Short mmCIF file of C-alpha atoms in Angstrom, two decimals:
data_model
loop_
_atom_site.label_atom_id
_atom_site.label_comp_id
_atom_site.label_asym_id
_atom_site.label_seq_id
_atom_site.Cartn_x
_atom_site.Cartn_y
_atom_site.Cartn_z
CA MET V 463 -11.41 -28.64 13.54
CA SER V 464 -11.90 -26.02 16.27
CA GLN V 465 -14.82 -23.62 16.21
CA ALA V 466 -14.08 -20.16 17.58
CA LYS V 467 -16.74 -17.76 18.84
CA PRO V 468 -15.28 -14.34 18.13
CA THR V 469 -16.73 -11.16 19.54
CA PRO V 470 -16.03 -8.07 17.43
CA SER V 471 -14.32 -5.07 18.91
CA GLN V 472 -15.63 -1.58 18.26
CA PRO V 473 -13.64 1.40 17.05
CA GLY V 474 -13.30 4.30 19.45
CA ARG V 475 -12.87 2.23 22.62
CA LEU V 476 -11.14 3.71 25.66
CA PRO V 477 -7.52 2.67 26.41
CA ALA V 478 -8.65 0.42 29.27
CA GLU V 479 -11.03 -1.42 26.94
CA LEU V 480 -8.30 -1.83 24.31
CA HIS V 481 -5.99 -3.19 26.99
CA ALA V 482 -8.66 -5.69 28.01
CA LEU V 483 -8.98 -6.89 24.40
CA LEU V 484 -5.21 -7.35 24.15
CA GLU V 485 -5.19 -9.25 27.43
CA GLU V 486 -7.98 -11.48 26.10
CA GLU V 487 -5.82 -12.15 23.04
CA ARG V 488 -2.82 -12.95 25.22
CA GLN V 489 -4.85 -15.38 27.34
CA GLN V 490 -6.25 -17.28 24.37
CA SER V 491 -3.03 -17.71 22.38
CA GLY V 492 -0.09 -16.33 24.32
CA ILE V 493 0.63 -13.89 21.47
CA VAL V 494 -0.55 -10.32 20.95
CA PHE V 495 -0.66 -8.48 17.62
CA ASP V 496 -1.04 -4.77 18.40
CA PRO V 497 -0.78 -2.53 15.30
CA ARG V 498 -0.33 0.50 17.57
CA SER V 499 2.99 -0.82 18.87
CA PRO V 500 6.01 1.34 17.92
CA GLU V 501 8.16 -1.81 17.86
CA LEU V 502 5.79 -3.44 15.38
CA ARG V 503 5.84 -0.40 13.10
CA ALA V 504 9.64 -0.18 13.23
CA ASN V 505 10.16 -3.90 12.55
CA PRO V 506 7.08 -6.14 12.33
CA TYR V 507 8.95 -9.27 11.25
CA PRO V 508 9.92 -10.84 14.61
CA ARG V 509 6.29 -10.73 15.75
CA LEU V 510 5.08 -12.00 12.36
CA HIS V 511 7.51 -14.93 12.59
CA GLU V 512 6.18 -15.70 16.08
CA LEU V 513 2.58 -15.68 14.89
CA ARG V 514 3.33 -17.91 11.89
CA ALA V 515 5.25 -20.40 14.01
CA HIS V 516 2.87 -20.66 16.98
CA ASP V 517 -0.62 -19.52 15.90
CA PRO V 518 -0.75 -19.10 12.11
CA VAL V 519 -4.55 -18.63 12.02
CA HIS V 520 -4.90 -16.20 14.89
CA TRP V 521 -8.03 -14.48 16.23
CA SER V 522 -7.53 -10.82 17.13
CA PRO V 523 -10.26 -9.42 19.41
CA LEU V 524 -8.78 -5.96 18.88
CA LEU V 525 -9.11 -6.10 15.08
CA ALA V 526 -12.24 -8.29 15.08
CA ALA V 527 -10.58 -10.55 12.51
CA TRP V 528 -8.65 -13.73 11.83
CA LEU V 529 -4.98 -13.06 11.03
CA LEU V 530 -3.38 -15.40 8.47
CA SER V 531 0.40 -15.60 8.37
CA ARG V 532 1.31 -18.78 6.43
CA TYR V 533 1.76 -18.47 2.67
CA ASP V 534 -0.26 -21.62 1.86
CA ASP V 535 -3.12 -20.52 4.13
CA VAL V 536 -3.17 -17.13 2.44
CA GLN V 537 -3.36 -18.77 -0.98
CA LYS V 538 -6.22 -21.00 0.22
CA LEU V 539 -8.09 -17.93 1.45
CA PHE V 540 -7.54 -16.10 -1.84
CA ARG V 541 -8.97 -19.08 -3.74
CA GLN V 542 -12.26 -19.07 -1.82
CA PRO V 543 -15.14 -18.35 -4.26
CA GLY V 544 -17.14 -16.31 -1.76
CA LEU V 545 -14.42 -13.90 -0.72
CA SER V 546 -15.61 -10.29 -0.57
CA LYS V 547 -14.21 -6.77 -0.18
CA ASP V 548 -17.58 -5.17 0.53
CA PHE V 549 -17.36 -4.48 4.27
CA ARG V 550 -20.61 -2.56 4.66
CA ASN V 551 -22.13 -5.44 6.63
CA ALA V 552 -18.93 -6.56 8.35
CA PRO V 553 -18.08 -5.99 12.03
CA PRO V 554 -16.49 -2.56 12.62
CA SER V 555 -12.70 -2.56 12.68
CA PRO V 556 -10.23 -0.18 14.32
CA LEU V 557 -8.25 -0.32 11.07
CA GLY V 558 -11.01 1.74 9.48
CA GLY V 559 -14.31 0.32 8.30
CA ARG V 560 -14.93 2.84 5.56
CA ASP V 561 -12.81 3.15 2.47
CA ALA V 562 -10.19 5.77 3.24
CA THR V 563 -10.43 7.21 -0.26
CA SER V 564 -14.19 7.61 -0.49
CA PRO V 565 -15.34 11.20 0.15
CA ALA V 566 -18.86 10.34 1.23
CA GLY V 567 -18.46 6.87 2.69
CA THR V 568 -19.68 5.25 -0.53
CA PRO V 569 -17.53 2.30 -1.61
CA THR V 570 -14.95 2.68 -4.36
CA MET V 571 -13.92 -0.26 -6.50
CA LEU V 572 -11.50 -1.26 -3.70
CA ARG V 573 -14.55 -2.06 -1.57
CA LEU V 574 -16.86 -3.58 -4.15
CA ASP V 575 -17.52 -7.04 -5.55
CA PRO V 576 -18.69 -8.00 -9.05
CA PRO V 577 -20.56 -6.83 -11.01
CA ASP V 578 -19.97 -3.25 -9.76
CA HIS V 579 -16.27 -3.88 -9.19
CA THR V 580 -15.89 -5.31 -12.71
CA ARG V 581 -17.71 -2.34 -14.24
CA LEU V 582 -15.62 0.31 -12.46
CA ARG V 583 -12.29 -1.47 -12.88
CA SER V 584 -12.84 -1.92 -16.62
CA LEU V 585 -13.27 1.84 -17.05
CA VAL V 586 -9.78 2.66 -15.75
CA SER V 587 -7.81 -0.51 -16.46
CA LYS V 588 -6.67 0.57 -19.93
CA ALA V 589 -4.58 3.36 -18.41
CA PHE V 590 -2.57 0.84 -16.35
CA THR V 591 -1.86 -1.97 -18.82
CA PRO V 592 1.81 -2.88 -19.37
CA ARG V 593 1.64 -1.28 -22.84
CA ALA V 594 0.22 1.97 -21.44
CA VAL V 595 2.84 2.01 -18.69
CA ASP V 596 5.63 1.40 -21.22
CA ALA V 597 4.53 4.57 -22.99
CA LEU V 598 4.83 6.50 -19.71
CA GLN V 599 8.36 5.38 -18.91
CA PRO V 600 10.24 8.18 -20.73
CA ARG V 601 8.20 10.77 -18.83
CA ILE V 602 8.77 8.95 -15.50
CA GLN V 603 12.50 8.97 -16.26
CA THR V 604 12.46 12.71 -16.92
CA ILE V 605 10.56 13.40 -13.69
CA ALA V 606 13.06 11.32 -11.71
CA GLU V 607 16.03 13.16 -13.23
CA ASP V 608 14.44 16.57 -12.66
CA LEU V 609 13.83 15.77 -9.00
CA LEU V 610 17.43 14.64 -8.51
CA ASP V 611 18.74 17.75 -10.24
CA ALA V 612 17.39 19.71 -7.27
CA VAL V 613 19.10 17.48 -4.68
CA PRO V 614 22.29 18.86 -3.07
CA THR V 615 25.33 16.82 -4.04
CA ASP V 616 27.58 17.92 -1.18
CA ALA V 617 25.37 17.44 1.91
CA PRO V 618 23.10 14.82 3.45
CA PHE V 619 19.47 14.89 2.34
CA ASP V 620 16.18 13.18 3.13
CA LEU V 621 15.48 10.78 0.28
CA MET V 622 11.76 10.72 1.11
CA LYS V 623 11.30 14.48 1.23
CA ALA V 624 13.49 15.20 -1.79
CA PHE V 625 12.50 12.35 -4.08
CA ALA V 626 10.27 9.42 -3.08
CA ASN V 627 7.39 11.59 -1.83
CA HIS V 628 7.22 13.45 -5.15
CA LEU V 629 7.82 11.05 -8.05
CA PRO V 630 4.62 8.95 -7.77
CA VAL V 631 2.31 11.89 -7.06
CA ILE V 632 3.65 13.82 -10.04
CA VAL V 633 3.08 10.82 -12.31
CA ILE V 634 -0.51 10.15 -11.21
CA ALA V 635 -1.33 13.87 -11.08
CA GLU V 636 -0.19 14.26 -14.70
CA MET V 637 -2.28 11.25 -15.69
CA LEU V 638 -5.31 12.86 -14.05
CA GLY V 639 -4.53 16.25 -15.58
CA VAL V 640 -3.85 17.99 -12.27
CA PRO V 641 -1.91 21.28 -12.66
CA ALA V 642 1.68 21.25 -11.38
CA ALA V 643 0.88 24.01 -8.89
CA ASP V 644 -1.61 21.75 -7.09
CA ARG V 645 0.61 18.68 -6.62
CA GLU V 646 2.01 19.57 -3.20
CA GLN V 647 -1.49 20.13 -1.89
CA PHE V 648 -2.55 16.80 -3.41
CA LYS V 649 0.25 15.00 -1.59
CA THR V 650 -0.81 16.58 1.70
CA TRP V 651 -4.44 15.58 1.20
CA SER V 652 -3.44 12.05 0.23
CA THR V 653 -1.22 11.63 3.28
CA ASP V 654 -3.90 13.00 5.61
CA LEU V 655 -6.44 10.53 4.21
CA ILE V 656 -4.14 7.57 4.79
CA LEU V 657 -2.80 8.56 8.22
CA GLY V 658 -6.25 9.38 9.58
CA ALA V 659 -8.01 6.24 8.40
CA SER V 660 -7.50 4.16 11.55
CA ALA V 661 -9.50 4.57 14.73
CA PHE V 662 -6.13 4.29 16.50
CA ARG V 663 -5.09 7.68 15.16
CA SER V 664 -5.43 10.82 17.24
CA PRO V 665 -8.57 12.99 17.02
CA ASP V 666 -6.43 15.60 15.25
CA ALA V 667 -5.34 13.09 12.58
CA ARG V 668 -8.93 11.99 12.04
CA ALA V 669 -10.03 15.63 11.76
CA ARG V 670 -7.35 16.27 9.12
CA ARG V 671 -8.58 13.22 7.26
CA GLU V 672 -12.15 14.51 7.15
CA ALA V 673 -10.95 17.94 6.03
CA ALA V 674 -8.84 16.37 3.27
CA ARG V 675 -11.81 14.25 2.20
CA ALA V 676 -14.04 17.32 1.83
CA GLN V 677 -11.37 19.39 0.07
CA LEU V 678 -10.56 16.63 -2.42
CA LEU V 679 -14.23 16.16 -3.21
CA ALA V 680 -14.70 19.89 -3.82
CA TYR V 681 -11.52 20.00 -5.93
CA PHE V 682 -12.54 17.16 -8.21
CA GLU V 683 -16.07 18.50 -8.54
CA ARG V 684 -14.49 21.62 -10.08
CA VAL V 685 -12.14 19.57 -12.26
CA VAL V 686 -14.96 17.36 -13.56
CA GLN V 687 -17.04 20.41 -14.42
CA GLU V 688 -14.09 21.95 -16.29
CA ARG V 689 -13.45 18.72 -18.22
CA ARG V 690 -17.11 18.45 -19.20
CA GLU V 691 -16.82 21.86 -20.80
CA GLN V 692 -13.29 21.44 -22.18
CA PRO V 693 -12.13 17.79 -22.40
CA ARG V 694 -8.40 17.04 -22.40
CA ASP V 695 -6.18 14.03 -22.97
CA ASP V 696 -6.26 12.82 -19.37
CA LEU V 697 -7.89 10.19 -17.16
CA VAL V 698 -10.59 12.50 -15.82
CA SER V 699 -11.77 13.33 -19.34
CA ALA V 700 -11.68 9.64 -20.26
CA LEU V 701 -13.89 8.76 -17.27
CA ILE V 702 -16.34 11.54 -18.14
CA LYS V 703 -16.46 10.28 -21.73
CA ALA V 704 -17.23 6.76 -20.46
CA GLU V 705 -20.01 8.14 -18.27
CA GLU V 706 -21.54 10.17 -21.10
CA GLU V 707 -21.40 7.18 -23.45
CA GLY V 708 -23.62 5.20 -21.12
CA ASP V 709 -21.11 3.03 -19.25
CA ARG V 710 -23.17 3.47 -16.06
CA LEU V 711 -20.64 5.57 -14.13
CA SER V 712 -22.51 7.80 -11.70
CA GLU V 713 -21.27 11.24 -10.68
CA ALA V 714 -20.40 9.97 -7.19
CA GLU V 715 -18.52 7.00 -8.64
CA LEU V 716 -16.61 9.29 -10.99
CA LEU V 717 -15.48 11.52 -8.12
CA ASP V 718 -14.64 8.58 -5.88
CA THR V 719 -12.60 6.96 -8.64
CA CYS V 720 -10.57 10.13 -9.20
CA ILE V 721 -9.73 10.33 -5.50
CA LEU V 722 -8.95 6.61 -5.33
CA LEU V 723 -6.53 6.90 -8.25
CA LEU V 724 -4.79 9.84 -6.63
CA VAL V 725 -4.28 8.15 -3.26
CA ALA V 726 -3.66 4.58 -4.40
CA GLY V 727 -1.52 5.87 -7.26
CA ASN V 728 1.06 7.51 -5.06
CA GLU V 729 1.04 6.45 -1.39
CA THR V 730 2.00 2.80 -1.83
CA THR V 731 4.60 3.54 -4.51
CA THR V 732 6.19 6.23 -2.35
CA ASN V 733 6.50 3.59 0.37
CA LEU V 734 7.83 1.02 -2.09
CA ILE V 735 10.62 3.35 -3.23
CA GLY V 736 11.58 4.29 0.32
CA ASN V 737 11.48 0.73 1.68
CA ALA V 738 13.42 -0.56 -1.31
CA MET V 739 16.19 2.00 -1.04
CA LEU V 740 16.53 1.44 2.71
CA ALA V 741 16.79 -2.33 2.17
CA LEU V 742 19.45 -1.93 -0.53
CA LEU V 743 21.47 0.53 1.55
CA GLN V 744 21.31 -1.89 4.49
CA HIS V 745 22.56 -4.71 2.22
CA PRO V 746 25.53 -3.24 0.32
CA ASP V 747 26.36 -6.58 -1.31
CA GLN V 748 22.96 -6.59 -3.02
CA LEU V 749 23.22 -2.92 -3.90
CA GLN V 750 26.61 -3.49 -5.53
CA LEU V 751 25.29 -6.52 -7.40
CA LEU V 752 22.52 -4.37 -8.86
CA GLN V 753 24.96 -1.60 -9.73
CA ARG V 754 27.16 -4.07 -11.59
CA ASP V 755 24.20 -5.46 -13.54
CA SER V 756 21.29 -3.01 -13.86
CA ALA V 757 19.44 -5.56 -16.02
CA ARG V 758 18.55 -7.28 -12.75
CA ILE V 759 16.28 -4.38 -11.73
CA GLY V 760 13.02 -6.18 -12.55
CA GLN V 761 13.96 -9.20 -10.46
CA ALA V 762 15.29 -6.90 -7.74
CA VAL V 763 12.00 -5.00 -7.47
CA GLU V 764 10.09 -8.26 -6.99
CA GLU V 765 12.47 -9.30 -4.20
CA LEU V 766 12.22 -5.86 -2.59
CA LEU V 767 8.42 -6.12 -2.68
CA ARG V 768 8.70 -9.48 -0.94
CA TYR V 769 11.31 -8.38 1.56
CA ASP V 770 9.49 -5.30 2.92
CA SER V 771 6.08 -4.81 1.35
CA PRO V 772 4.55 -1.30 1.37
CA VAL V 773 1.19 -2.94 2.16
CA GLN V 774 1.23 -5.15 5.25
CA LEU V 775 -2.44 -6.03 5.78
CA LEU V 776 -5.08 -7.11 3.25
CA ARG V 777 -8.65 -7.42 4.55
CA ARG V 778 -11.24 -9.80 3.10
CA LEU V 779 -14.76 -10.70 4.20
CA VAL V 780 -15.53 -14.42 4.27
CA THR V 781 -19.05 -15.14 2.98
CA THR V 782 -19.02 -18.95 3.04
CA GLU V 783 -17.60 -21.07 5.85
CA VAL V 784 -14.03 -22.18 5.29
CA GLU V 785 -11.60 -24.26 7.31
CA ILE V 786 -8.04 -22.95 7.30
CA GLY V 787 -5.27 -24.26 9.49
CA GLY V 788 -7.68 -26.22 11.66
CA LYS V 789 -9.81 -23.15 12.40
CA CYS V 790 -13.35 -22.64 11.14
CA ILE V 791 -13.84 -19.16 9.72
CA ALA V 792 -17.56 -18.43 9.72
CA PRO V 793 -19.53 -16.42 7.14
CA GLY V 794 -19.57 -12.70 7.91
CA THR V 795 -16.12 -12.83 9.52
CA VAL V 796 -13.17 -10.71 8.43
CA ALA V 797 -9.85 -12.38 7.57
CA ILE V 798 -6.67 -10.32 7.36
CA VAL V 799 -3.69 -11.46 5.31
CA LEU V 800 -0.44 -10.57 7.06
CA VAL V 801 1.47 -9.85 3.88
CA GLY V 802 4.88 -9.53 5.49
CA ALA V 803 4.46 -12.88 7.25
CA ALA V 804 3.38 -14.73 4.10
CA ASN V 805 6.21 -13.12 2.11
CA ARG V 806 8.73 -14.42 4.65
CA ASP V 807 7.35 -17.92 5.13
CA PRO V 808 10.44 -20.18 5.33
CA ASP V 809 8.47 -23.11 3.89
CA VAL V 810 8.15 -21.13 0.65
CA PHE V 811 11.07 -18.67 0.64
CA PRO V 812 14.37 -20.23 1.81
CA ASN V 813 16.31 -18.00 4.19
CA PRO V 814 13.39 -15.52 4.09
CA ASP V 815 14.97 -12.75 6.16
CA ARG V 816 17.80 -12.42 3.66
CA LEU V 817 17.51 -9.91 0.83
CA ASP V 818 18.54 -11.73 -2.37
CA ILE V 819 17.87 -9.91 -5.64
CA THR V 820 18.69 -13.11 -7.55
CA ARG V 821 15.91 -15.04 -5.76
CA ARG V 822 13.55 -17.08 -7.92
CA GLY V 823 10.56 -19.26 -7.13
CA ALA V 824 7.17 -18.43 -5.60
CA SER V 825 5.61 -15.03 -6.09
CA HIS V 826 5.07 -12.58 -3.25
CA VAL V 827 1.54 -11.54 -2.24
CA SER V 828 2.25 -7.81 -1.94
CA PHE V 829 -0.16 -6.92 -4.78
CA GLY V 830 -2.93 -9.24 -3.61
CA HIS V 831 -4.58 -11.87 -5.77
CA GLY V 832 -7.46 -12.53 -8.14
CA ILE V 833 -9.98 -9.91 -9.23
CA HIS V 834 -8.63 -7.46 -6.64
CA TYR V 835 -5.01 -7.86 -7.72
CA CYS V 836 -3.53 -4.36 -7.65
CA LEU V 837 -4.63 -2.48 -10.77
CA GLY V 838 -1.60 -0.22 -10.60
CA ALA V 839 1.01 -2.97 -10.21
CA PRO V 840 2.62 -2.38 -13.65
CA LEU V 841 2.92 1.36 -12.92
CA ALA V 842 4.30 0.76 -9.42
CA ARG V 843 6.91 -1.64 -10.78
CA ALA V 844 7.94 0.82 -13.50
CA GLU V 845 8.20 3.77 -11.12
CA ALA V 846 10.21 1.78 -8.58
CA SER V 847 12.54 0.42 -11.27
CA ILE V 848 13.21 3.86 -12.72
CA ALA V 849 13.53 5.49 -9.29
CA ILE V 850 16.08 2.96 -8.02
CA THR V 851 18.23 2.82 -11.17
CA THR V 852 18.24 6.62 -11.54
CA LEU V 853 19.19 7.15 -7.89
CA LEU V 854 22.02 4.61 -8.06
CA CYS V 855 23.26 5.99 -11.37
CA ARG V 856 23.25 9.58 -10.08
CA PHE V 857 24.66 8.70 -6.65
CA PRO V 858 26.73 5.51 -7.02
CA ARG V 859 28.21 5.99 -3.52
CA LEU V 860 24.90 6.69 -1.80
CA GLN V 861 24.85 5.56 1.82
CA LEU V 862 22.77 5.88 4.96
CA ALA V 863 23.37 8.90 7.16
CA THR V 864 24.08 8.50 10.86
CA GLU V 865 20.58 9.80 11.68
CA PRO V 866 18.22 6.78 11.69
CA PRO V 867 15.23 6.38 9.35
CA VAL V 868 11.81 7.31 10.73
CA TRP V 869 8.81 5.04 10.10
CA ARG V 870 5.32 6.37 9.53
CA PRO V 871 2.67 5.29 12.08
CA ALA V 872 0.25 4.04 9.47
CA LEU V 873 -0.55 0.34 9.44
CA PRO V 874 -1.88 -1.29 7.24
CA LEU V 875 0.67 0.55 5.07
CA ARG V 876 4.38 0.42 5.87
CA GLY V 877 6.53 3.32 4.81
CA LEU V 878 9.13 5.83 5.87
CA GLU V 879 8.58 9.36 7.09
CA ALA V 880 12.27 10.17 6.65
CA LEU V 881 15.28 8.42 5.10
CA PRO V 882 18.44 10.50 5.69
CA VAL V 883 21.21 9.64 3.23
CA ILE V 884 24.66 10.87 2.23
CA PRO V 885 25.00 11.38 -1.54
CA GLY V 886 28.71 10.69 -1.96
CA LEU V 887 29.85 11.32 -5.52
CA SER V 888 27.22 12.67 -7.90
CA VAL V 889 27.34 11.60 -11.55
CA HIS V 890 25.45 13.62 -14.19
#
């Protein structure tokens, strides 16, 4: 078992220093994982295959973390009893040390461990159970149809701008009780928070992030005050009720949770819808199979999550020493799950680079694992299922336009900025 002696990198380094860290990585393993690379953002899978084949437990000086790319290694990490998501005492990371959804740098439930994580998650989990999501499906269907009613049927359109960017934010905004007039602003704030979270972003992007953080905080302070005076049937009122009934939800936690739900409730699902539609349009045999048998949509969504996950990196803090893949990961060290690599491990998923909506077998890791398994997974699955089936029903001859898709520069998330399509025949 080898013992590595990692030295953390610091966010905000100059380009020459970043280059030196990448050269150090190249010298130690012969492979470089640079999340700033345009090639990696456009198609990360060749590099992920290379890492998994040649250095599956890989130290990144740039990210100050171990990168895990084999499915079995990822599962071993997830099973470790001392795994943490509280990074307040972890080495700084260029991916963003603070929670991107926290307005004051205080950790949300995404960055907490039990018992605080358990307490906060229990207060919102009832809104995202399969039964609760089933009750939302008719409204999600209506929203999807209304959005497509506004799409031109005789000219190319951007599927992201016209549809995928809007459906998830409308759903979560309605759950929170946000007025329809504020939804576009909410989407802008949410995007600015995500795109500005990394130290690799431009100073302008980071400034927009801080502005969005402050504006969201001020917005929800007003909403919370209004709901205290006049409660409604929405998530904000439910959280206030829990706080007032003594469930130990502080004012700061209440505000942070509202912002977390807004961002987490729409950004990843927007990416899921866009990635899924691009994959289907690039694999017409699978698209036609789904069109012939729409009952396959549940299985198709799972395969689409595996094939091109909207979340590519999952960070965990190791608190007790663990040996994985012949490497000793010391306490206080960050480990990053390369979701796309684990989801395409050929030892687990035969012919992993092939999209196959009839695939069965092992589960993907796109929603994480254990106590931090994605709270909104049932809602994301429902929104994606409805979005895909409604699009294909409305536009059965939908195809990619000649203009190529544009990827967003936003690791650890993977999603499209633009997806130009040609509608073909519209069916109402």
